[in-house]
CSV table of N, CA and C in Angstrom, one decimal:
chain,number,residue,atom,x,y,z
A,1,UNK,N,-6.6,-15.9,11.5
A,1,UNK,CA,-7.1,-14.6,11.2
A,1,UNK,C,-6.0,-13.8,11.3
A,2,UNK,N,-6.1,-12.7,10.5
A,2,UNK,CA,-5.0,-11.9,10.0
A,2,UNK,C,-4.5,-10.9,11.3
A,3,UNK,N,-5.4,-10.6,12.0
A,3,UNK,CA,-4.9,-10.1,13.2
A,3,UNK,C,-3.9,-10.6,14.2
A,4,UNK,N,-4.0,-12.1,13.8
A,4,UNK,CA,-3.1,-12.8,15.0
A,4,UNK,C,-1.5,-12.6,14.4
A,5,UNK,N,-1.3,-12.0,13.1
A,5,UNK,CA,-0.1,-11.8,12.7
A,5,UNK,C,0.6,-10.6,12.9
A,6,UNK,N,-0.3,-9.7,13.5
A,6,UNK,CA,0.3,-8.4,13.8
A,6,UNK,C,1.8,-8.4,14.3
A,7,UNK,N,1.8,-8.9,15.5
A,7,UNK,CA,3.0,-8.8,16.3
A,7,UNK,C,4.4,-9.3,15.3
A,8,UNK,N,4.0,-10.5,14.6
A,8,UNK,CA,5.1,-11.1,13.6
A,8,UNK,C,5.4,-10.1,12.6
A,9,UNK,N,4.4,-9.5,12.1
A,9,UNK,CA,4.3,-8.4,11.0
A,9,UNK,C,5.3,-7.2,11.6
A,10,UNK,N,4.7,-6.7,12.5
A,10,UNK,CA,5.6,-5.8,13.0
A,10,UNK,C,7.2,-6.1,13.4
A,11,UNK,N,7.6,-7.2,13.8
A,11,UNK,CA,8.6,-7.6,14.1
A,11,UNK,C,9.5,-7.8,12.8
A,12,UNK,N,8.9,-8.4,11.8
A,12,UNK,CA,9.6,-8.6,10.6
A,12,UNK,C,9.8,-7.1,9.7
A,13,UNK,N,9.0,-6.1,10.2
A,13,UNK,CA,9.0,-4.9,9.4
A,13,UNK,C,10.2,-4.1,10.0
A,14,UNK,N,10.5,-4.3,11.3
A,14,UNK,CA,11.5,-3.8,12.3
A,14,UNK,C,12.7,-4.2,11.7
A,15,UNK,N,13.0,-5.8,11.6
A,15,UNK,CA,14.0,-6.4,11.2
A,15,UNK,C,14.3,-6.0,10.1
A,16,UNK,N,13.8,-6.0,8.8
A,16,UNK,CA,14.1,-5.8,7.4
A,16,UNK,C,13.8,-4.4,7.1
A,17,UNK,N,13.5,-3.5,8.0
A,17,UNK,CA,13.3,-2.2,7.7
A,17,UNK,C,12.6,-1.8,6.5
A,18,UNK,N,11.2,-2.4,6.4
A,18,UNK,CA,10.2,-2.4,5.4
A,18,UNK,C,8.9,-2.1,5.9
A,19,UNK,N,8.2,-1.9,4.9
A,19,UNK,CA,6.6,-2.0,5.6
A,19,UNK,C,6.0,-3.3,5.2
A,20,UNK,N,5.3,-4.1,6.1
A,20,UNK,CA,4.6,-5.4,5.9
A,20,UNK,C,3.3,-5.4,5.6
A,21,UNK,N,2.6,-6.0,5.0
A,21,UNK,CA,1.0,-5.9,4.7
A,21,UNK,C,0.7,-7.3,4.8
A,22,UNK,N,-0.2,-7.6,5.8
A,22,UNK,CA,-1.1,-8.7,6.0
A,22,UNK,C,-2.4,-8.5,5.5
A,23,UNK,N,-3.1,-9.2,4.4
A,23,UNK,CA,-4.4,-9.0,4.2
A,23,UNK,C,-5.2,-10.2,4.7
A,24,UNK,N,-6.3,-9.7,4.9
A,24,UNK,CA,-7.3,-10.8,5.2
A,24,UNK,C,-8.6,-10.1,5.8
A,25,UNK,N,-9.3,-10.7,6.6
A,25,UNK,CA,-10.4,-10.0,7.1
A,25,UNK,C,-10.4,-8.5,7.8
A,26,UNK,N,-9.3,-8.5,8.4
A,26,UNK,CA,-8.8,-7.3,8.8
A,26,UNK,C,-7.3,-7.1,8.2
A,27,UNK,N,-6.9,-6.0,7.4
A,27,UNK,CA,-5.5,-5.8,6.7
A,27,UNK,C,-4.8,-5.2,8.1
A,28,UNK,N,-3.6,-5.5,8.1
A,28,UNK,CA,-2.6,-5.0,8.8
A,28,UNK,C,-1.6,-4.4,8.0
A,29,UNK,N,-1.2,-3.2,8.2
A,29,UNK,CA,0.0,-2.4,7.7
A,29,UNK,C,0.8,-1.8,8.6
A,30,UNK,N,2.3,-2.4,8.5
A,30,UNK,CA,3.2,-1.7,9.8
A,30,UNK,C,4.4,-1.6,9.0
A,31,UNK,N,5.2,-0.6,9.7
A,31,UNK,CA,6.7,-0.4,9.5
A,31,UNK,C,7.2,-0.8,10.6
A,32,UNK,N,6.7,-1.5,11.7
A,32,UNK,CA,7.5,-1.9,12.8
A,32,UNK,C,7.2,-1.0,13.9
A,33,UNK,N,7.0,0.5,13.7
A,33,UNK,CA,6.9,1.5,14.6
A,33,UNK,C,5.3,1.9,14.6
A,34,UNK,N,4.8,2.2,13.5
A,34,UNK,CA,3.4,2.7,13.1
A,34,UNK,C,2.5,1.4,12.6
A,35,UNK,N,1.5,1.2,13.3
A,35,UNK,CA,0.5,0.1,12.6
A,35,UNK,C,-0.9,0.5,12.3
A,36,UNK,N,-1.5,0.1,11.5
A,36,UNK,CA,-2.7,0.3,11.4
A,36,UNK,C,-3.7,-1.0,10.8
A,37,UNK,N,-4.7,-1.3,11.6
A,37,UNK,CA,-5.5,-2.3,11.1
A,37,UNK,C,-6.9,-1.7,10.1
A,38,UNK,N,-7.2,-2.1,9.1
A,38,UNK,CA,-8.0,-1.9,8.4
A,38,UNK,C,-9.2,-2.8,8.0
A,39,UNK,N,-10.3,-2.4,8.5
A,39,UNK,CA,-11.6,-3.2,8.0
A,39,UNK,C,-12.0,-3.2,6.6
A,40,UNK,N,-13.0,-3.8,6.2
A,40,UNK,CA,-13.5,-3.7,5.0
A,40,UNK,C,-13.4,-4.6,3.9
A,41,UNK,N,-13.4,-4.4,2.6
A,41,UNK,CA,-13.3,-5.4,1.8
A,41,UNK,C,-14.3,-6.5,1.7
A,42,UNK,N,-14.2,-7.8,1.5
A,42,UNK,CA,-15.1,-8.7,1.2
A,42,UNK,C,-14.4,-10.0,1.5
A,43,UNK,N,-15.2,-11.2,1.8
A,43,UNK,CA,-14.7,-12.3,1.8
A,43,UNK,C,-14.5,-12.9,0.4
A,44,UNK,N,-15.4,-12.4,-0.5
A,44,UNK,CA,-15.2,-12.7,-2.0
A,44,UNK,C,-13.7,-12.4,-2.7
A,45,UNK,N,-13.0,-11.4,-1.9
A,45,UNK,CA,-11.8,-11.0,-2.3
A,45,UNK,C,-10.9,-12.3,-2.2
A,46,UNK,N,-10.9,-13.0,-1.5
A,46,UNK,CA,-10.1,-14.3,-1.0
A,46,UNK,C,-10.3,-15.4,-2.4
A,47,UNK,N,-11.6,-15.1,-2.8
A,47,UNK,CA,-11.9,-16.5,-3.7
A,47,UNK,C,-11.9,-15.8,-5.1
A,48,UNK,N,-11.3,-14.9,-5.5
A,48,UNK,CA,-11.0,-14.3,-7.0
A,48,UNK,C,-9.4,-14.2,-7.2
A,49,UNK,N,-9.0,-14.9,-8.0
A,49,UNK,CA,-7.7,-14.6,-8.4
A,49,UNK,C,-7.4,-13.4,-8.7
A,50,UNK,N,-6.1,-13.0,-8.4
A,50,UNK,CA,-5.3,-11.6,-8.7
A,50,UNK,C,-5.9,-10.6,-8.0
A,51,UNK,N,-6.5,-10.6,-6.7
A,51,UNK,CA,-6.8,-9.5,-6.0
A,51,UNK,C,-5.4,-9.2,-5.1
A,52,UNK,N,-4.6,-10.3,-4.6
A,52,UNK,CA,-3.4,-10.1,-4.3
A,52,UNK,C,-2.5,-9.2,-5.1
A,53,UNK,N,-2.3,-9.6,-6.3
A,53,UNK,CA,-1.4,-9.0,-7.2
A,53,UNK,C,-1.9,-7.7,-7.4
A,54,UNK,N,-3.4,-7.3,-7.4
A,54,UNK,CA,-3.8,-6.2,-7.5
A,54,UNK,C,-3.4,-5.1,-6.1
A,55,UNK,N,-3.4,-5.8,-5.0
A,55,UNK,CA,-3.0,-5.2,-4.1
A,55,UNK,C,-1.5,-4.8,-4.0
A,56,UNK,N,-0.6,-5.4,-4.6
A,56,UNK,CA,0.8,-5.1,-4.9
A,56,UNK,C,0.9,-4.0,-5.7
A,57,UNK,N,0.0,-4.2,-6.8
A,57,UNK,CA,0.3,-3.0,-8.0
A,57,UNK,C,-0.4,-1.6,-7.3
A,58,UNK,N,-1.3,-1.7,-6.5
A,58,UNK,CA,-1.8,-0.6,-5.8
A,58,UNK,C,-0.9,0.1,-4.8
A,59,UNK,N,-0.2,-0.8,-4.1
A,59,UNK,CA,1.0,-0.4,-3.3
A,59,UNK,C,2.2,0.3,-4.1
A,60,UNK,N,2.4,-0.3,-5.3
A,60,UNK,CA,3.6,0.3,-6.0
A,60,UNK,C,3.1,1.5,-6.7
A,61,UNK,N,1.9,1.5,-7.3
A,61,UNK,CA,1.5,2.7,-7.7
A,61,UNK,C,1.4,4.0,-6.5
A,62,UNK,N,1.0,4.0,-5.5
A,62,UNK,CA,0.9,5.0,-4.5
A,62,UNK,C,2.5,5.0,-3.9
A,63,UNK,N,3.3,4.3,-4.0
A,63,UNK,CA,4.7,4.3,-3.6
A,63,UNK,C,5.4,5.3,-4.6
A,64,UNK,N,4.8,5.4,-5.9
A,64,UNK,CA,5.5,6.2,-6.9
A,64,UNK,C,5.3,7.7,-6.9
A,65,UNK,N,4.1,7.9,-5.8
A,65,UNK,CA,3.7,9.3,-6.0
A,65,UNK,C,3.9,9.7,-4.1
A,66,UNK,N,4.2,9.0,-3.3
A,66,UNK,CA,4.3,9.1,-1.9
A,66,UNK,C,5.6,8.5,-1.2
A,67,UNK,N,6.4,9.6,-0.7
A,67,UNK,CA,7.6,9.0,-0.2
A,67,UNK,C,7.6,8.0,1.2
A,68,UNK,N,6.4,8.5,1.9
A,68,UNK,CA,6.3,7.8,3.2
A,68,UNK,C,5.6,6.3,2.8
A,69,UNK,N,6.5,5.2,3.0
A,69,UNK,CA,6.1,4.0,2.5
A,69,UNK,C,4.9,3.4,3.2
A,70,UNK,N,4.8,3.8,4.5
A,70,UNK,CA,3.9,3.2,5.2
A,70,UNK,C,2.4,3.9,5.2
A,71,UNK,N,2.5,5.2,4.9
A,71,UNK,CA,1.4,5.9,4.4
A,71,UNK,C,0.8,5.4,3.0
A,72,UNK,N,1.7,5.4,2.0
A,72,UNK,CA,1.4,4.7,0.6
A,72,UNK,C,0.7,3.4,0.9
A,73,UNK,N,1.4,2.4,1.6
A,73,UNK,CA,0.5,1.2,1.7
A,73,UNK,C,-0.5,1.2,2.5
A,74,UNK,N,-0.8,2.0,3.3
A,74,UNK,CA,-2.1,2.0,4.1
A,74,UNK,C,-3.1,2.9,3.2
A,75,UNK,N,-2.8,3.8,2.5
A,75,UNK,CA,-3.7,4.1,1.6
A,75,UNK,C,-4.2,3.3,0.4
A,76,UNK,N,-3.2,2.7,-0.1
A,76,UNK,CA,-3.5,1.5,-1.1
A,76,UNK,C,-4.4,0.7,-0.7
A,77,UNK,N,-4.1,0.0,0.6
A,77,UNK,CA,-5.0,-1.0,1.2
A,77,UNK,C,-6.3,-0.6,1.5
A,78,UNK,N,-6.6,0.7,1.9
A,78,UNK,CA,-7.8,1.4,2.0
A,78,UNK,C,-8.6,1.3,0.6
A,79,UNK,N,-7.7,1.8,-0.4
A,79,UNK,CA,-8.5,1.8,-1.4
A,79,UNK,C,-9.1,0.4,-2.0
A,80,UNK,N,-8.1,-0.6,-1.9
A,80,UNK,CA,-8.5,-2.1,-2.3
A,80,UNK,C,-9.9,-2.5,-1.3
A,81,UNK,N,-9.9,-2.0,0.0
A,81,UNK,CA,-11.3,-2.3,0.8
A,81,UNK,C,-12.3,-1.5,0.6
A,82,UNK,N,-12.3,-0.3,0.2
A,82,UNK,CA,-13.5,0.3,-0.2
A,82,UNK,C,-14.0,-0.2,-1.7
A,83,UNK,N,-13.1,-0.5,-2.5
A,83,UNK,CA,-13.6,-0.8,-4.0
A,83,UNK,C,-14.3,-2.3,-3.8
A,84,UNK,N,-13.3,-3.1,-2.6
A,84,UNK,CA,-13.7,-4.6,-2.6
A,84,UNK,C,-15.0,-4.6,-2.1
A,85,UNK,N,-15.4,-3.9,-1.2
A,85,UNK,CA,-16.7,-3.5,-0.5
A,85,UNK,C,-17.8,-3.4,-1.5
A,86,UNK,N,-17.4,-2.1,-2.1
A,86,UNK,CA,-18.6,-1.7,-2.9
A,86,UNK,C,-18.8,-2.8,-4.2
A,87,UNK,N,-17.8,-3.5,-4.5
A,87,UNK,CA,-18.0,-4.6,-5.7
A,87,UNK,C,-18.9,-5.7,-5.3
A,88,UNK,N,-18.7,-6.2,-3.9
A,88,UNK,CA,-19.1,-7.1,-3.3
A,88,UNK,C,-20.9,-6.8,-3.2
A,89,UNK,N,-21.0,-5.7,-3.0
A,89,UNK,CA,-22.4,-5.2,-2.6
A,89,UNK,C,-23.2,-5.1,-4.0
A,90,UNK,N,-22.3,-5.1,-5.1
A,90,UNK,CA,-22.8,-5.0,-6.3
A,90,UNK,C,-23.1,-6.3,-7.3
A,91,UNK,N,-22.2,-7.1,-6.9
A,91,UNK,CA,-22.1,-8.5,-7.8
A,91,UNK,C,-22.9,-9.6,-7.0
A,92,UNK,N,-23.0,-10.6,-8.1
A,92,UNK,CA,-23.8,-11.9,-7.6
A,92,UNK,C,-23.1,-12.9,-7.1
A,93,UNK,N,-21.6,-12.9,-7.1
A,93,UNK,CA,-20.7,-13.8,-6.5
A,93,UNK,C,-19.3,-13.8,-7.2
A,94,UNK,N,-18.4,-14.5,-7.1
A,94,UNK,CA,-17.2,-14.4,-7.7
A,94,UNK,C,-16.8,-14.3,-9.0
A,95,UNK,N,-17.8,-14.7,-9.6
A,95,UNK,CA,-17.7,-14.5,-11.3
A,95,UNK,C,-17.9,-13.0,-11.9
A,96,UNK,N,-18.6,-12.6,-10.9
A,96,UNK,CA,-18.9,-11.1,-11.5
A,96,UNK,C,-18.4,-10.0,-10.4
A,97,UNK,N,-17.6,-10.6,-9.5
A,97,UNK,CA,-16.9,-9.5,-8.6
A,97,UNK,C,-15.6,-8.7,-9.1
A,98,UNK,N,-15.0,-9.6,-10.0
A,98,UNK,CA,-13.8,-8.8,-10.7
A,98,UNK,C,-14.3,-7.8,-11.7
A,99,UNK,N,-15.2,-7.9,-12.5
A,99,UNK,CA,-15.6,-6.8,-13.2
A,99,UNK,C,-16.2,-5.6,-12.3
A,100,UNK,N,-16.9,-6.0,-11.3
A,100,UNK,CA,-17.4,-5.1,-10.4
A,100,UNK,C,-16.3,-4.4,-9.7
A,101,UNK,N,-15.4,-5.0,-9.2
A,101,UNK,CA,-14.2,-4.4,-8.6
A,101,UNK,C,-13.4,-3.4,-9.5
A,102,UNK,N,-13.0,-3.9,-11.0
A,102,UNK,CA,-12.6,-3.1,-11.9
A,102,UNK,C,-13.4,-1.6,-12.0
A,103,UNK,N,-14.7,-1.7,-12.1
A,103,UNK,CA,-15.5,-0.6,-12.2
A,103,UNK,C,-15.5,0.3,-11.1
A,104,UNK,N,-15.5,-0.4,-9.9
A,104,UNK,CA,-15.5,0.4,-8.5
A,104,UNK,C,-14.1,1.3,-8.7
A,105,UNK,N,-13.0,0.7,-8.9
A,105,UNK,CA,-11.8,1.4,-8.9
A,105,UNK,C,-11.8,2.5,-10.0
A,106,UNK,N,-12.5,2.1,-11.2
A,106,UNK,CA,-12.5,3.2,-12.1
A,106,UNK,C,-13.1,4.6,-11.8
A,107,UNK,N,-14.3,4.2,-11.1
A,107,UNK,CA,-15.2,5.4,-10.6
A,107,UNK,C,-15.2,5.9,-9.2
A,108,UNK,N,-13.8,5.5,-8.5
A,108,UNK,CA,-13.7,5.7,-7.0
A,108,UNK,C,-13.5,7.3,-7.1
A,109,UNK,N,-14.3,7.8,-6.2
A,109,UNK,CA,-14.1,9.4,-5.9
A,109,UNK,C,-14.5,9.7,-4.3
A,110,UNK,N,-14.5,8.7,-3.5
A,110,UNK,CA,-15.0,8.7,-2.1
A,110,UNK,C,-13.8,8.7,-1.2
A,111,UNK,N,-12.7,9.6,-1.2
A,111,UNK,CA,-11.5,9.7,-0.4
A,111,UNK,C,-11.6,9.8,1.0
A,112,UNK,N,-13.0,10.6,1.6
A,112,UNK,CA,-13.2,10.5,2.8
A,112,UNK,C,-13.5,9.5,3.6
A,113,UNK,N,-14.0,8.4,2.8
A,113,UNK,CA,-14.4,7.1,3.6
A,113,UNK,C,-13.2,6.2,4.1
A,114,UNK,N,-12.0,6.7,3.5
A,114,UNK,CA,-10.8,5.8,3.8
A,114,UNK,C,-10.5,6.0,5.4
A,115,UNK,N,-10.9,7.1,5.9
A,115,UNK,CA,-10.7,7.2,7.3
A,115,UNK,C,-11.5,6.3,8.2
A,116,UNK,N,-12.7,6.0,7.6
A,116,UNK,CA,-13.7,5.2,8.5
A,116,UNK,C,-13.4,3.8,8.7
A,117,UNK,N,-12.2,3.3,7.8
A,117,UNK,CA,-11.9,1.8,7.6
A,117,UNK,C,-10.8,1.6,8.9
A,118,UNK,N,-10.0,2.6,9.4
A,118,UNK,CA,-9.1,2.4,10.3
A,118,UNK,C,-9.9,1.9,11.7
A,119,UNK,N,-9.4,0.7,12.4
A,119,UNK,CA,-10.0,0.2,13.6
A,119,UNK,C,-9.3,0.9,14.7
């Protein structure tokens, strides 16, 4: 379970001076001082190739416009969770998940929902 890695992730972030993200049923984002657990997404995300790459791309895009690395990573992962959950509710399985996810990202406009993901 991803939450089992919370202490190790925080220690690594402190040691390396970076932000660490652990994705899973509950996503962990930590800079070693601040940590957040995000719920949401879908188990289908682990069954579809490139969702991890997509998360990395989202984080990079958010870092391009946000100086606070922790805040950028947290919001990128919240977007992944929200869009993944929406896509899962609309698809028939892993084969139709990817296009539903892309459509969900394309049409995303529910920024207030991100706060509801924080545990």
